[in-house]
């Protein structure tokens, strides 16, 4: 590894649609565990990284030790906007996944659709909970890249555990026409009934400020509300994804 080229390489990687920037041990651990092709691991303290990996991620500790390249604390701090406390950052190849792959898969689990999410950390939290609930995939519309390093950080690298892709306006316009029904998760819907939730639906969640667009609400074949105590306004986006996915998962006795 040429240390002199690390700063421009890590800078370019943040904008490269073929690469994923993994910040911190948990992101690296999940990426390796779920089959990512990790090309580079840089640490500010190889001994401490090895100790942490053996304690927190023993299944991938050997792989991390093999890839790890130690640099000075000063250089490490220049590679990402906010150096992770675990002292490790890595690059991996992004898997090539399209929205059609996600929608076409026959996995009997819901697809999460995030309509124009604005907060990258929130997007990451949605991916994380979708991976935990074993959803079929996550699709996002809007200007934010779901594979942005901040979203990867919020997801602790769990983008590698399920397909995550962008859905363009053409794809959005035909949602609900395929085998997966489109269900709007919206505070004005019918109360959620976890045991009858269509397991192969696309569950559409709206943006943090504006909720779902009129277009998605009109296309949706059902509208579902998460019951809440009167007086409390809507749930945070990632919290609402968690509530619906885990209601579905627990109702289906898939808790194991
Ligand atoms: C922060 S909320 C958006 C709030 C927005 N002002 C609205 O009225 O829809 C983000 C998304 O979370 C979901 N959400 C939050 N609370 C919900 C609830 N009680 N029932 C159904 N969906 C909810 C919806 O998909 C919503 O679009």
PDB file of C-alpha atoms and ligand atoms in Angstrom:
ATOM      1  CA  UNK A   1       0.000   0.000   0.000  1.00  0.00           C
ATOM      2  CA  UNK A   2       1.369   3.415  -0.978  1.00  0.00           C
ATOM      3  CA  UNK A   3       0.555   5.654   2.006  1.00  0.00           C
ATOM      4  CA  UNK A   4       0.924   8.781  -0.161  1.00  0.00           C
ATOM      5  CA  UNK A   5      -1.994   7.765  -2.357  1.00  0.00           C
ATOM      6  CA  UNK A   6      -4.361   6.873   0.494  1.00  0.00           C
ATOM      7  CA  UNK A   7      -5.836  10.372   0.930  1.00  0.00           C
ATOM      8  CA  UNK A   8      -6.872  10.844  -2.727  1.00  0.00           C
ATOM      9  CA  UNK A   9      -7.981   7.196  -2.996  1.00  0.00           C
ATOM     10  CA  UNK A  10     -10.234   7.345   0.056  1.00  0.00           C
ATOM     11  CA  UNK A  11     -11.519  10.754  -1.101  1.00  0.00           C
ATOM     12  CA  UNK A  12     -12.424   9.405  -4.564  1.00  0.00           C
ATOM     13  CA  UNK A  13     -13.948   6.251  -3.077  1.00  0.00           C
ATOM     14  CA  UNK A  14     -16.624   8.354  -1.331  1.00  0.00           C
ATOM     15  CA  UNK A  15     -17.957   9.367  -4.754  1.00  0.00           C
ATOM     16  CA  UNK A  16     -17.319   6.107  -6.598  1.00  0.00           C
ATOM     17  CA  UNK A  17     -20.580   4.213  -7.324  1.00  0.00           C
ATOM     18  CA  UNK A  18     -18.590   0.983  -7.511  1.00  0.00           C
ATOM     19  CA  UNK A  19     -17.137   1.235  -4.015  1.00  0.00           C
ATOM     20  CA  UNK A  20     -18.364   1.254  -0.426  1.00  0.00           C
ATOM     21  CA  UNK A  21     -16.495   3.125   2.321  1.00  0.00           C
ATOM     22  CA  UNK A  22     -16.735   1.254   5.625  1.00  0.00           C
ATOM     23  CA  UNK A  23     -16.106   3.354   8.718  1.00  0.00           C
ATOM     24  CA  UNK A  24     -15.539   1.490  11.957  1.00  0.00           C
ATOM     25  CA  UNK A  25     -15.182  -2.112  13.069  1.00  0.00           C
ATOM     26  CA  UNK A  26     -18.889  -2.957  13.056  1.00  0.00           C
ATOM     27  CA  UNK A  27     -19.332  -1.885   9.443  1.00  0.00           C
ATOM     28  CA  UNK A  28     -16.248  -3.880   8.428  1.00  0.00           C
ATOM     29  CA  UNK A  29     -17.371  -6.901  10.466  1.00  0.00           C
ATOM     30  CA  UNK A  30     -20.825  -7.023   8.845  1.00  0.00           C
ATOM     31  CA  UNK A  31     -19.409  -6.446   5.372  1.00  0.00           C
ATOM     32  CA  UNK A  32     -16.999  -9.380   5.716  1.00  0.00           C
ATOM     33  CA  UNK A  33     -19.583 -11.581   7.422  1.00  0.00           C
ATOM     34  CA  UNK A  34     -22.058 -11.069   4.586  1.00  0.00           C
ATOM     35  CA  UNK A  35     -19.597 -11.728   1.804  1.00  0.00           C
ATOM     36  CA  UNK A  36     -18.284  -8.304   0.800  1.00  0.00           C
ATOM     37  CA  UNK A  37     -15.187  -8.153  -1.331  1.00  0.00           C
ATOM     38  CA  UNK A  38     -13.089  -5.940   0.953  1.00  0.00           C
ATOM     39  CA  UNK A  39     -10.148  -4.520  -0.967  1.00  0.00           C
ATOM     40  CA  UNK A  40      -8.386  -2.416   1.634  1.00  0.00           C
ATOM     41  CA  UNK A  41      -8.339  -2.056   5.439  1.00  0.00           C
ATOM     42  CA  UNK A  42      -6.495   0.836   7.084  1.00  0.00           C
ATOM     43  CA  UNK A  43      -6.022   1.202  10.833  1.00  0.00           C
ATOM     44  CA  UNK A  44      -4.358   3.653  13.170  1.00  0.00           C
ATOM     45  CA  UNK A  45      -3.458   0.845  15.614  1.00  0.00           C
ATOM     46  CA  UNK A  46      -3.149  -2.700  14.290  1.00  0.00           C
ATOM     47  CA  UNK A  47      -2.647  -4.257  17.742  1.00  0.00           C
ATOM     48  CA  UNK A  48      -5.746  -2.627  19.207  1.00  0.00           C
ATOM     49  CA  UNK A  49      -7.786  -3.487  16.095  1.00  0.00           C
ATOM     50  CA  UNK A  50      -6.788  -7.137  16.417  1.00  0.00           C
ATOM     51  CA  UNK A  51      -7.694  -7.160  20.119  1.00  0.00           C
ATOM     52  CA  UNK A  52     -11.097  -5.582  19.400  1.00  0.00           C
ATOM     53  CA  UNK A  53     -11.806  -7.866  16.438  1.00  0.00           C
ATOM     54  CA  UNK A  54     -10.969 -11.012  18.451  1.00  0.00           C
ATOM     55  CA  UNK A  55     -13.316  -9.817  21.218  1.00  0.00           C
ATOM     56  CA  UNK A  56     -16.204  -8.477  19.108  1.00  0.00           C
ATOM     57  CA  UNK A  57     -15.961 -10.213  15.753  1.00  0.00           C
ATOM     58  CA  UNK A  58     -13.943 -13.422  16.191  1.00  0.00           C
ATOM     59  CA  UNK A  59     -15.410 -15.002  13.044  1.00  0.00           C
ATOM     60  CA  UNK A  60     -13.760 -12.360  10.833  1.00  0.00           C
ATOM     61  CA  UNK A  61     -10.753 -11.434  13.006  1.00  0.00           C
ATOM     62  CA  UNK A  62      -8.276 -13.435  10.882  1.00  0.00           C
ATOM     63  CA  UNK A  63      -9.543 -11.817   7.675  1.00  0.00           C
ATOM     64  CA  UNK A  64      -9.194  -8.360   9.238  1.00  0.00           C
ATOM     65  CA  UNK A  65      -5.677  -9.101  10.520  1.00  0.00           C
ATOM     66  CA  UNK A  66      -4.635 -10.289   7.064  1.00  0.00           C
ATOM     67  CA  UNK A  67      -5.942  -7.151   5.317  1.00  0.00           C
ATOM     68  CA  UNK A  68      -5.048  -4.517   7.941  1.00  0.00           C
ATOM     69  CA  UNK A  69      -2.467  -1.893   7.046  1.00  0.00           C
ATOM     70  CA  UNK A  70      -1.322   0.427   9.844  1.00  0.00           C
ATOM     71  CA  UNK A  71      -0.799   4.138   9.233  1.00  0.00           C
ATOM     72  CA  UNK A  72      -0.074   7.048  11.559  1.00  0.00           C
ATOM     73  CA  UNK A  73      -2.913   8.558  13.613  1.00  0.00           C
ATOM     74  CA  UNK A  74      -2.368  11.819  11.672  1.00  0.00           C
ATOM     75  CA  UNK A  75      -2.777  10.178   8.261  1.00  0.00           C
ATOM     76  CA  UNK A  76      -5.724   8.072   9.435  1.00  0.00           C
ATOM     77  CA  UNK A  77      -7.558  11.230  10.561  1.00  0.00           C
ATOM     78  CA  UNK A  78      -7.258  12.640   7.029  1.00  0.00           C
ATOM     79  CA  UNK A  79      -8.906   9.672   5.310  1.00  0.00           C
ATOM     80  CA  UNK A  80     -12.503  10.262   6.452  1.00  0.00           C
ATOM     81  CA  UNK A  81     -14.404  13.328   7.736  1.00  0.00           C
ATOM     82  CA  UNK A  82     -14.836  11.815  11.209  1.00  0.00           C
ATOM     83  CA  UNK A  83     -12.333   9.142  12.235  1.00  0.00           C
ATOM     84  CA  UNK A  84     -14.172   6.204  13.846  1.00  0.00           C
ATOM     85  CA  UNK A  85     -13.324   5.445  17.472  1.00  0.00           C
ATOM     86  CA  UNK A  86     -12.467   1.839  16.586  1.00  0.00           C
ATOM     87  CA  UNK A  87      -9.586   3.122  14.448  1.00  0.00           C
ATOM     88  CA  UNK A  88     -10.398   1.263  11.250  1.00  0.00           C
ATOM     89  CA  UNK A  89     -11.747   2.169   7.821  1.00  0.00           C
ATOM     90  CA  UNK A  90     -12.025   0.009   4.757  1.00  0.00           C
ATOM     91  CA  UNK A  91     -13.034  -0.088   1.120  1.00  0.00           C
ATOM     92  CA  UNK A  92     -15.180  -2.797  -0.446  1.00  0.00           C
ATOM     93  CA  UNK A  93     -16.716  -3.378  -3.847  1.00  0.00           C
ATOM     94  CA  UNK A  94     -20.430  -2.638  -3.995  1.00  0.00           C
ATOM     95  CA  UNK A  95     -22.487  -5.549  -5.231  1.00  0.00           C
ATOM     96  CA  UNK A  96     -24.268  -4.773  -8.506  1.00  0.00           C
ATOM     97  CA  UNK A  97     -27.947  -4.813  -7.518  1.00  0.00           C
ATOM     98  CA  UNK A  98     -30.787  -3.198  -9.430  1.00  0.00           C
ATOM     99  CA  UNK A  99     -34.283  -2.307  -8.249  1.00  0.00           C
ATOM    100  CA  UNK A 100     -35.602  -4.927 -10.695  1.00  0.00           C
ATOM    101  CA  UNK A 101     -33.488  -7.590  -8.969  1.00  0.00           C
ATOM    102  CA  UNK A 102     -35.017  -6.613  -5.623  1.00  0.00           C
ATOM    103  CA  UNK A 103     -38.601  -6.479  -6.888  1.00  0.00           C
ATOM    104  CA  UNK A 104     -38.252  -9.613  -9.002  1.00  0.00           C
ATOM    105  CA  UNK A 105     -36.887 -11.841  -6.238  1.00  0.00           C
ATOM    106  CA  UNK A 106     -39.434 -14.335  -4.971  1.00  0.00           C
ATOM    107  CA  UNK A 107     -38.239 -14.036  -1.346  1.00  0.00           C
ATOM    108  CA  UNK A 108     -41.388 -14.299   0.827  1.00  0.00           C
ATOM    109  CA  UNK A 109     -40.553 -11.182   2.797  1.00  0.00           C
ATOM    110  CA  UNK A 110     -41.452  -7.523   2.348  1.00  0.00           C
ATOM    111  CA  UNK A 111     -39.419  -4.997   0.361  1.00  0.00           C
ATOM    112  CA  UNK A 112     -38.960  -1.649   2.108  1.00  0.00           C
ATOM    113  CA  UNK A 113     -39.338   1.413  -0.105  1.00  0.00           C
ATOM    114  CA  UNK A 114     -38.108   4.735   1.292  1.00  0.00           C
ATOM    115  CA  UNK A 115     -39.542   7.645  -0.666  1.00  0.00           C
ATOM    116  CA  UNK A 116     -37.062  10.513  -0.853  1.00  0.00           C
ATOM    117  CA  UNK A 117     -35.482  10.058   2.605  1.00  0.00           C
ATOM    118  CA  UNK A 118     -33.536  13.160   3.612  1.00  0.00           C
ATOM    119  CA  UNK A 119     -31.329  11.976   6.458  1.00  0.00           C
ATOM    120  CA  UNK A 120     -28.463   9.611   5.607  1.00  0.00           C
ATOM    121  CA  UNK A 121     -28.204   8.289   9.160  1.00  0.00           C
ATOM    122  CA  UNK A 122     -31.927   7.516   9.084  1.00  0.00           C
ATOM    123  CA  UNK A 123     -31.510   5.690   5.764  1.00  0.00           C
ATOM    124  CA  UNK A 124     -28.768   3.616   7.336  1.00  0.00           C
ATOM    125  CA  UNK A 125     -30.912   2.834  10.358  1.00  0.00           C
ATOM    126  CA  UNK A 126     -33.670   1.628   7.995  1.00  0.00           C
ATOM    127  CA  UNK A 127     -31.232  -0.697   6.195  1.00  0.00           C
ATOM    128  CA  UNK A 128     -30.003  -2.003   9.536  1.00  0.00           C
ATOM    129  CA  UNK A 129     -33.450  -2.876  10.829  1.00  0.00           C
ATOM    130  CA  UNK A 130     -34.498  -4.302   7.449  1.00  0.00           C
ATOM    131  CA  UNK A 131     -31.470  -6.609   7.590  1.00  0.00           C
ATOM    132  CA  UNK A 132     -32.287  -7.595  11.171  1.00  0.00           C
ATOM    133  CA  UNK A 133     -35.906  -8.393  10.297  1.00  0.00           C
ATOM    134  CA  UNK A 134     -34.761 -10.342   7.202  1.00  0.00           C
ATOM    135  CA  UNK A 135     -36.646  -8.167   4.721  1.00  0.00           C
ATOM    136  CA  UNK A 136     -36.209  -8.908   1.008  1.00  0.00           C
ATOM    137  CA  UNK A 137     -34.483  -5.605   0.243  1.00  0.00           C
ATOM    138  CA  UNK A 138     -34.492  -1.831   0.558  1.00  0.00           C
ATOM    139  CA  UNK A 139     -35.203   0.595  -2.280  1.00  0.00           C
ATOM    140  CA  UNK A 140     -34.824   4.373  -2.120  1.00  0.00           C
ATOM    141  CA  UNK A 141     -36.063   7.166  -4.351  1.00  0.00           C
ATOM    142  CA  UNK A 142     -34.777  10.736  -4.302  1.00  0.00           C
ATOM    143  CA  UNK A 143     -31.396  12.370  -4.508  1.00  0.00           C
ATOM    144  CA  UNK A 144     -29.554  10.559  -1.732  1.00  0.00           C
ATOM    145  CA  UNK A 145     -27.428   7.521  -2.516  1.00  0.00           C
ATOM    146  CA  UNK A 146     -28.399   4.719  -0.115  1.00  0.00           C
ATOM    147  CA  UNK A 147     -24.748   3.555  -0.309  1.00  0.00           C
ATOM    148  CA  UNK A 148     -23.377   6.923   0.807  1.00  0.00           C
ATOM    149  CA  UNK A 149     -20.667   6.395   3.480  1.00  0.00           C
ATOM    150  CA  UNK A 150     -22.858   8.084   6.117  1.00  0.00           C
ATOM    151  CA  UNK A 151     -25.734   5.713   5.341  1.00  0.00           C
ATOM    152  CA  UNK A 152     -23.334   2.758   5.471  1.00  0.00           C
ATOM    153  CA  UNK A 153     -22.143   3.979   8.834  1.00  0.00           C
ATOM    154  CA  UNK A 154     -25.737   4.284  10.116  1.00  0.00           C
ATOM    155  CA  UNK A 155     -26.400   0.749   8.877  1.00  0.00           C
ATOM    156  CA  UNK A 156     -23.217  -0.651  10.460  1.00  0.00           C
ATOM    157  CA  UNK A 157     -22.343  -2.060   7.030  1.00  0.00           C
ATOM    158  CA  UNK A 158     -25.484  -4.192   6.767  1.00  0.00           C
ATOM    159  CA  UNK A 159     -26.022  -3.121   3.151  1.00  0.00           C
ATOM    160  CA  UNK A 160     -24.121  -6.318   2.391  1.00  0.00           C
ATOM    161  CA  UNK A 161     -26.724  -8.446   4.181  1.00  0.00           C
ATOM    162  CA  UNK A 162     -29.600  -7.684   1.797  1.00  0.00           C
ATOM    163  CA  UNK A 163     -30.044  -5.973  -1.567  1.00  0.00           C
ATOM    164  CA  UNK A 164     -30.092  -2.162  -1.344  1.00  0.00           C
ATOM    165  CA  UNK A 165     -30.681  -0.117  -4.490  1.00  0.00           C
ATOM    166  CA  UNK A 166     -32.098   3.082  -5.883  1.00  0.00           C
ATOM    167  CA  UNK A 167     -35.468   3.129  -7.612  1.00  0.00           C
ATOM    168  CA  UNK A 168     -35.759   5.695 -10.401  1.00  0.00           C
ATOM    169  CA  UNK A 169     -38.983   7.589 -11.239  1.00  0.00           C
ATOM    170  CA  UNK A 170     -39.808   5.147 -14.074  1.00  0.00           C
ATOM    171  CA  UNK A 171     -39.671   2.229 -11.647  1.00  0.00           C
ATOM    172  CA  UNK A 172     -41.682   4.153  -9.085  1.00  0.00           C
ATOM    173  CA  UNK A 173     -44.399   4.834 -11.680  1.00  0.00           C
ATOM    174  CA  UNK A 174     -45.040   1.114 -12.219  1.00  0.00           C
ATOM    175  CA  UNK A 175     -44.828  -0.075  -8.621  1.00  0.00           C
ATOM    176  CA  UNK A 176     -47.702  -2.337  -7.698  1.00  0.00           C
ATOM    177  CA  UNK A 177     -48.053  -3.690 -11.257  1.00  0.00           C
ATOM    178  CA  UNK A 178     -45.786  -6.685 -10.618  1.00  0.00           C
ATOM    179  CA  UNK A 179     -46.379  -9.607  -8.269  1.00  0.00           C
ATOM    180  CA  UNK A 180     -45.612  -7.464  -5.208  1.00  0.00           C
ATOM    181  CA  UNK A 181     -48.490  -5.277  -3.977  1.00  0.00           C
ATOM    182  CA  UNK A 182     -47.707  -1.716  -2.985  1.00  0.00           C
ATOM    183  CA  UNK A 183     -48.777  -0.816   0.549  1.00  0.00           C
ATOM    184  CA  UNK A 184     -48.458   2.747   1.850  1.00  0.00           C
ATOM    185  CA  UNK A 185     -47.406   3.030   5.490  1.00  0.00           C
ATOM    186  CA  UNK A 186     -49.125   6.234   6.406  1.00  0.00           C
ATOM    187  CA  UNK A 187     -50.603   7.776   9.567  1.00  0.00           C
ATOM    188  CA  UNK A 188     -53.983   8.096   7.765  1.00  0.00           C
ATOM    189  CA  UNK A 189     -54.287   4.403   6.895  1.00  0.00           C
ATOM    190  CA  UNK A 190     -56.161   1.463   8.375  1.00  0.00           C
ATOM    191  CA  UNK A 191     -54.711   0.050  11.621  1.00  0.00           C
ATOM    192  CA  UNK A 192     -51.837  -2.404  11.096  1.00  0.00           C
ATOM    193  CA  UNK A 193     -52.867  -6.048  11.348  1.00  0.00           C
ATOM    194  CA  UNK A 194     -49.534  -7.905  11.552  1.00  0.00           C
ATOM    195  CA  UNK A 195     -50.924 -11.404  10.995  1.00  0.00           C
ATOM    196  CA  UNK A 196     -52.592 -10.422   7.716  1.00  0.00           C
ATOM    197  CA  UNK A 197     -49.802  -8.210   6.362  1.00  0.00           C
ATOM    198  CA  UNK A 198     -48.966  -9.408   2.835  1.00  0.00           C
ATOM    199  CA  UNK A 199     -45.468 -10.920   3.231  1.00  0.00           C
ATOM    200  CA  UNK A 200     -44.509 -10.130  -0.350  1.00  0.00           C
ATOM    201  CA  UNK A 201     -45.630  -6.498  -0.347  1.00  0.00           C
ATOM    202  CA  UNK A 202     -43.578  -3.411  -1.080  1.00  0.00           C
ATOM    203  CA  UNK A 203     -44.000  -1.327   2.076  1.00  0.00           C
ATOM    204  CA  UNK A 204     -43.655   2.368   1.192  1.00  0.00           C
ATOM    205  CA  UNK A 205     -42.484   4.826   3.856  1.00  0.00           C
ATOM    206  CA  UNK A 206     -42.494   8.588   3.324  1.00  0.00           C
ATOM    207  CA  UNK A 207     -39.873  11.250   3.836  1.00  0.00           C
ATOM    208  CA  UNK A 208     -39.145  12.620   7.284  1.00  0.00           C
ATOM    209  CA  UNK A 209     -40.867  15.950   6.773  1.00  0.00           C
ATOM    210  CA  UNK A 210     -43.441  15.440   4.038  1.00  0.00           C
ATOM    211  CA  UNK A 211     -44.489  11.807   4.341  1.00  0.00           C
ATOM    212  CA  UNK A 212     -45.528   9.876   1.210  1.00  0.00           C
ATOM    213  CA  UNK A 213     -46.209  11.717  -2.042  1.00  0.00           C
ATOM    214  CA  UNK A 214     -49.713  11.906  -3.490  1.00  0.00           C
ATOM    215  CA  UNK A 215     -48.464   9.748  -6.397  1.00  0.00           C
ATOM    216  CA  UNK A 216     -47.456   6.834  -4.151  1.00  0.00           C
ATOM    217  CA  UNK A 217     -50.578   7.164  -2.014  1.00  0.00           C
ATOM    218  CA  UNK A 218     -52.735   6.975  -5.156  1.00  0.00           C
ATOM    219  CA  UNK A 219     -50.875   3.966  -6.566  1.00  0.00           C
ATOM    220  CA  UNK A 220     -50.913   2.045  -3.284  1.00  0.00           C
ATOM    221  CA  UNK A 221     -53.274  -0.908  -3.060  1.00  0.00           C
ATOM    222  CA  UNK A 222     -53.625  -0.450   0.689  1.00  0.00           C
ATOM    223  CA  UNK A 223     -52.797   2.143   3.327  1.00  0.00           C
ATOM    224  CA  UNK A 224     -51.652   1.070   6.790  1.00  0.00           C
ATOM    225  CA  UNK A 225     -51.318   3.051   9.991  1.00  0.00           C
ATOM    226  CA  UNK A 226     -49.196   2.189  13.037  1.00  0.00           C
ATOM    227  CA  UNK A 227     -51.580   2.779  15.940  1.00  0.00           C
ATOM    228  CA  UNK A 228     -50.287   5.427  18.331  1.00  0.00           C
ATOM    229  CA  UNK A 229     -51.386   7.195  21.458  1.00  0.00           C
ATOM    230  CA  UNK A 230     -53.500  10.278  20.633  1.00  0.00           C
ATOM    231  CA  UNK A 231     -51.515  13.508  20.801  1.00  0.00           C
ATOM    232  CA  UNK A 232     -48.228  11.939  19.710  1.00  0.00           C
ATOM    233  CA  UNK A 233     -47.302  12.954  16.158  1.00  0.00           C
ATOM    234  CA  UNK A 234     -45.775  10.542  13.669  1.00  0.00           C
ATOM    235  CA  UNK A 235     -42.925   8.176  14.426  1.00  0.00           C
ATOM    236  CA  UNK A 236     -39.402   8.704  13.163  1.00  0.00           C
ATOM    237  CA  UNK A 237     -38.887   7.070   9.753  1.00  0.00           C
ATOM    238  CA  UNK A 238     -36.542   4.294  10.910  1.00  0.00           C
ATOM    239  CA  UNK A 239     -38.680   3.643  13.973  1.00  0.00           C
ATOM    240  CA  UNK A 240     -41.755   3.176  11.800  1.00  0.00           C
ATOM    241  CA  UNK A 241     -39.859   0.758   9.517  1.00  0.00           C
ATOM    242  CA  UNK A 242     -38.822  -1.173  12.638  1.00  0.00           C
ATOM    243  CA  UNK A 243     -42.365  -1.232  14.035  1.00  0.00           C
ATOM    244  CA  UNK A 244     -43.937  -2.621  10.856  1.00  0.00           C
ATOM    245  CA  UNK A 245     -41.204  -5.129   9.998  1.00  0.00           C
ATOM    246  CA  UNK A 246     -41.003  -6.549  13.500  1.00  0.00           C
ATOM    247  CA  UNK A 247     -44.794  -6.675  13.866  1.00  0.00           C
ATOM    248  CA  UNK A 248     -44.765  -8.790  10.668  1.00  0.00           C
ATOM    249  CA  UNK A 249     -41.850 -10.896  11.814  1.00  0.00           C
ATOM    250  CA  UNK A 250     -43.214 -11.614  15.279  1.00  0.00           C
ATOM    251  CA  UNK A 251     -46.725 -12.348  13.992  1.00  0.00           C
ATOM    252  CA  UNK A 252     -45.259 -14.948  11.641  1.00  0.00           C
ATOM    253  CA  UNK A 253     -43.375 -16.553  14.516  1.00  0.00           C
ATOM    254  CA  UNK A 254     -40.093 -15.790  12.746  1.00  0.00           C
ATOM    255  CA  UNK A 255     -38.453 -14.569  15.925  1.00  0.00           C
ATOM    256  CA  UNK A 256     -35.803 -17.305  16.137  1.00  0.00           C
TER     257      UNK A 256
HETATM  258  C1  LIG B   1     -41.683  11.226  10.204  1.00  0.00           C
HETATM  259  S1  LIG B   1     -42.888  10.437   9.284  1.00  0.00           S
HETATM  260  C2  LIG B   1     -43.519  11.699   8.206  1.00  0.00           C
HETATM  261  C3  LIG B   1     -44.401  12.657   8.854  1.00  0.00           C
HETATM  262  C4  LIG B   1     -45.191  13.490   7.885  1.00  0.00           C
HETATM  263  N1  LIG B   1     -45.332  14.789   8.430  1.00  0.00           N
HETATM  264  C5  LIG B   1     -46.544  12.846   7.611  1.00  0.00           C
HETATM  265  O1  LIG B   1     -47.525  13.431   7.985  1.00  0.00           O
HETATM  266  O2  LIG B   1     -46.635  11.769   7.032  1.00  0.00           O
HETATM  267  C6  LIG B   1     -42.014   9.470   8.128  1.00  0.00           C
HETATM  268  C7  LIG B   1     -42.760   8.250   7.650  1.00  0.00           C
HETATM  269  O3  LIG B   1     -42.859   7.320   8.738  1.00  0.00           O
HETATM  270  C8  LIG B   1     -44.059   6.563   8.594  1.00  0.00           C
HETATM  271  N2  LIG B   1     -44.866   6.756   9.804  1.00  0.00           N
HETATM  272  C9  LIG B   1     -44.530   7.443  10.912  1.00  0.00           C
HETATM  273  N3  LIG B   1     -45.506   7.319  11.854  1.00  0.00           N
HETATM  274  C10 LIG B   1     -46.467   6.542  11.318  1.00  0.00           C
HETATM  275  C11 LIG B   1     -47.718   6.025  11.782  1.00  0.00           C
HETATM  276  N4  LIG B   1     -48.182   6.271  12.999  1.00  0.00           N
HETATM  277  N5  LIG B   1     -48.431   5.230  10.957  1.00  0.00           N
HETATM  278  C12 LIG B   1     -47.982   4.939   9.721  1.00  0.00           C
HETATM  279  N6  LIG B   1     -46.817   5.401   9.220  1.00  0.00           N
HETATM  280  C13 LIG B   1     -46.056   6.174  10.000  1.00  0.00           C
HETATM  281  C14 LIG B   1     -44.739   7.063   7.342  1.00  0.00           C
HETATM  282  O4  LIG B   1     -44.384   6.252   6.257  1.00  0.00           O
HETATM  283  C15 LIG B   1     -44.182   8.449   7.190  1.00  0.00           C
HETATM  284  O5  LIG B   1     -44.296   8.914   5.875  1.00  0.00           O
END
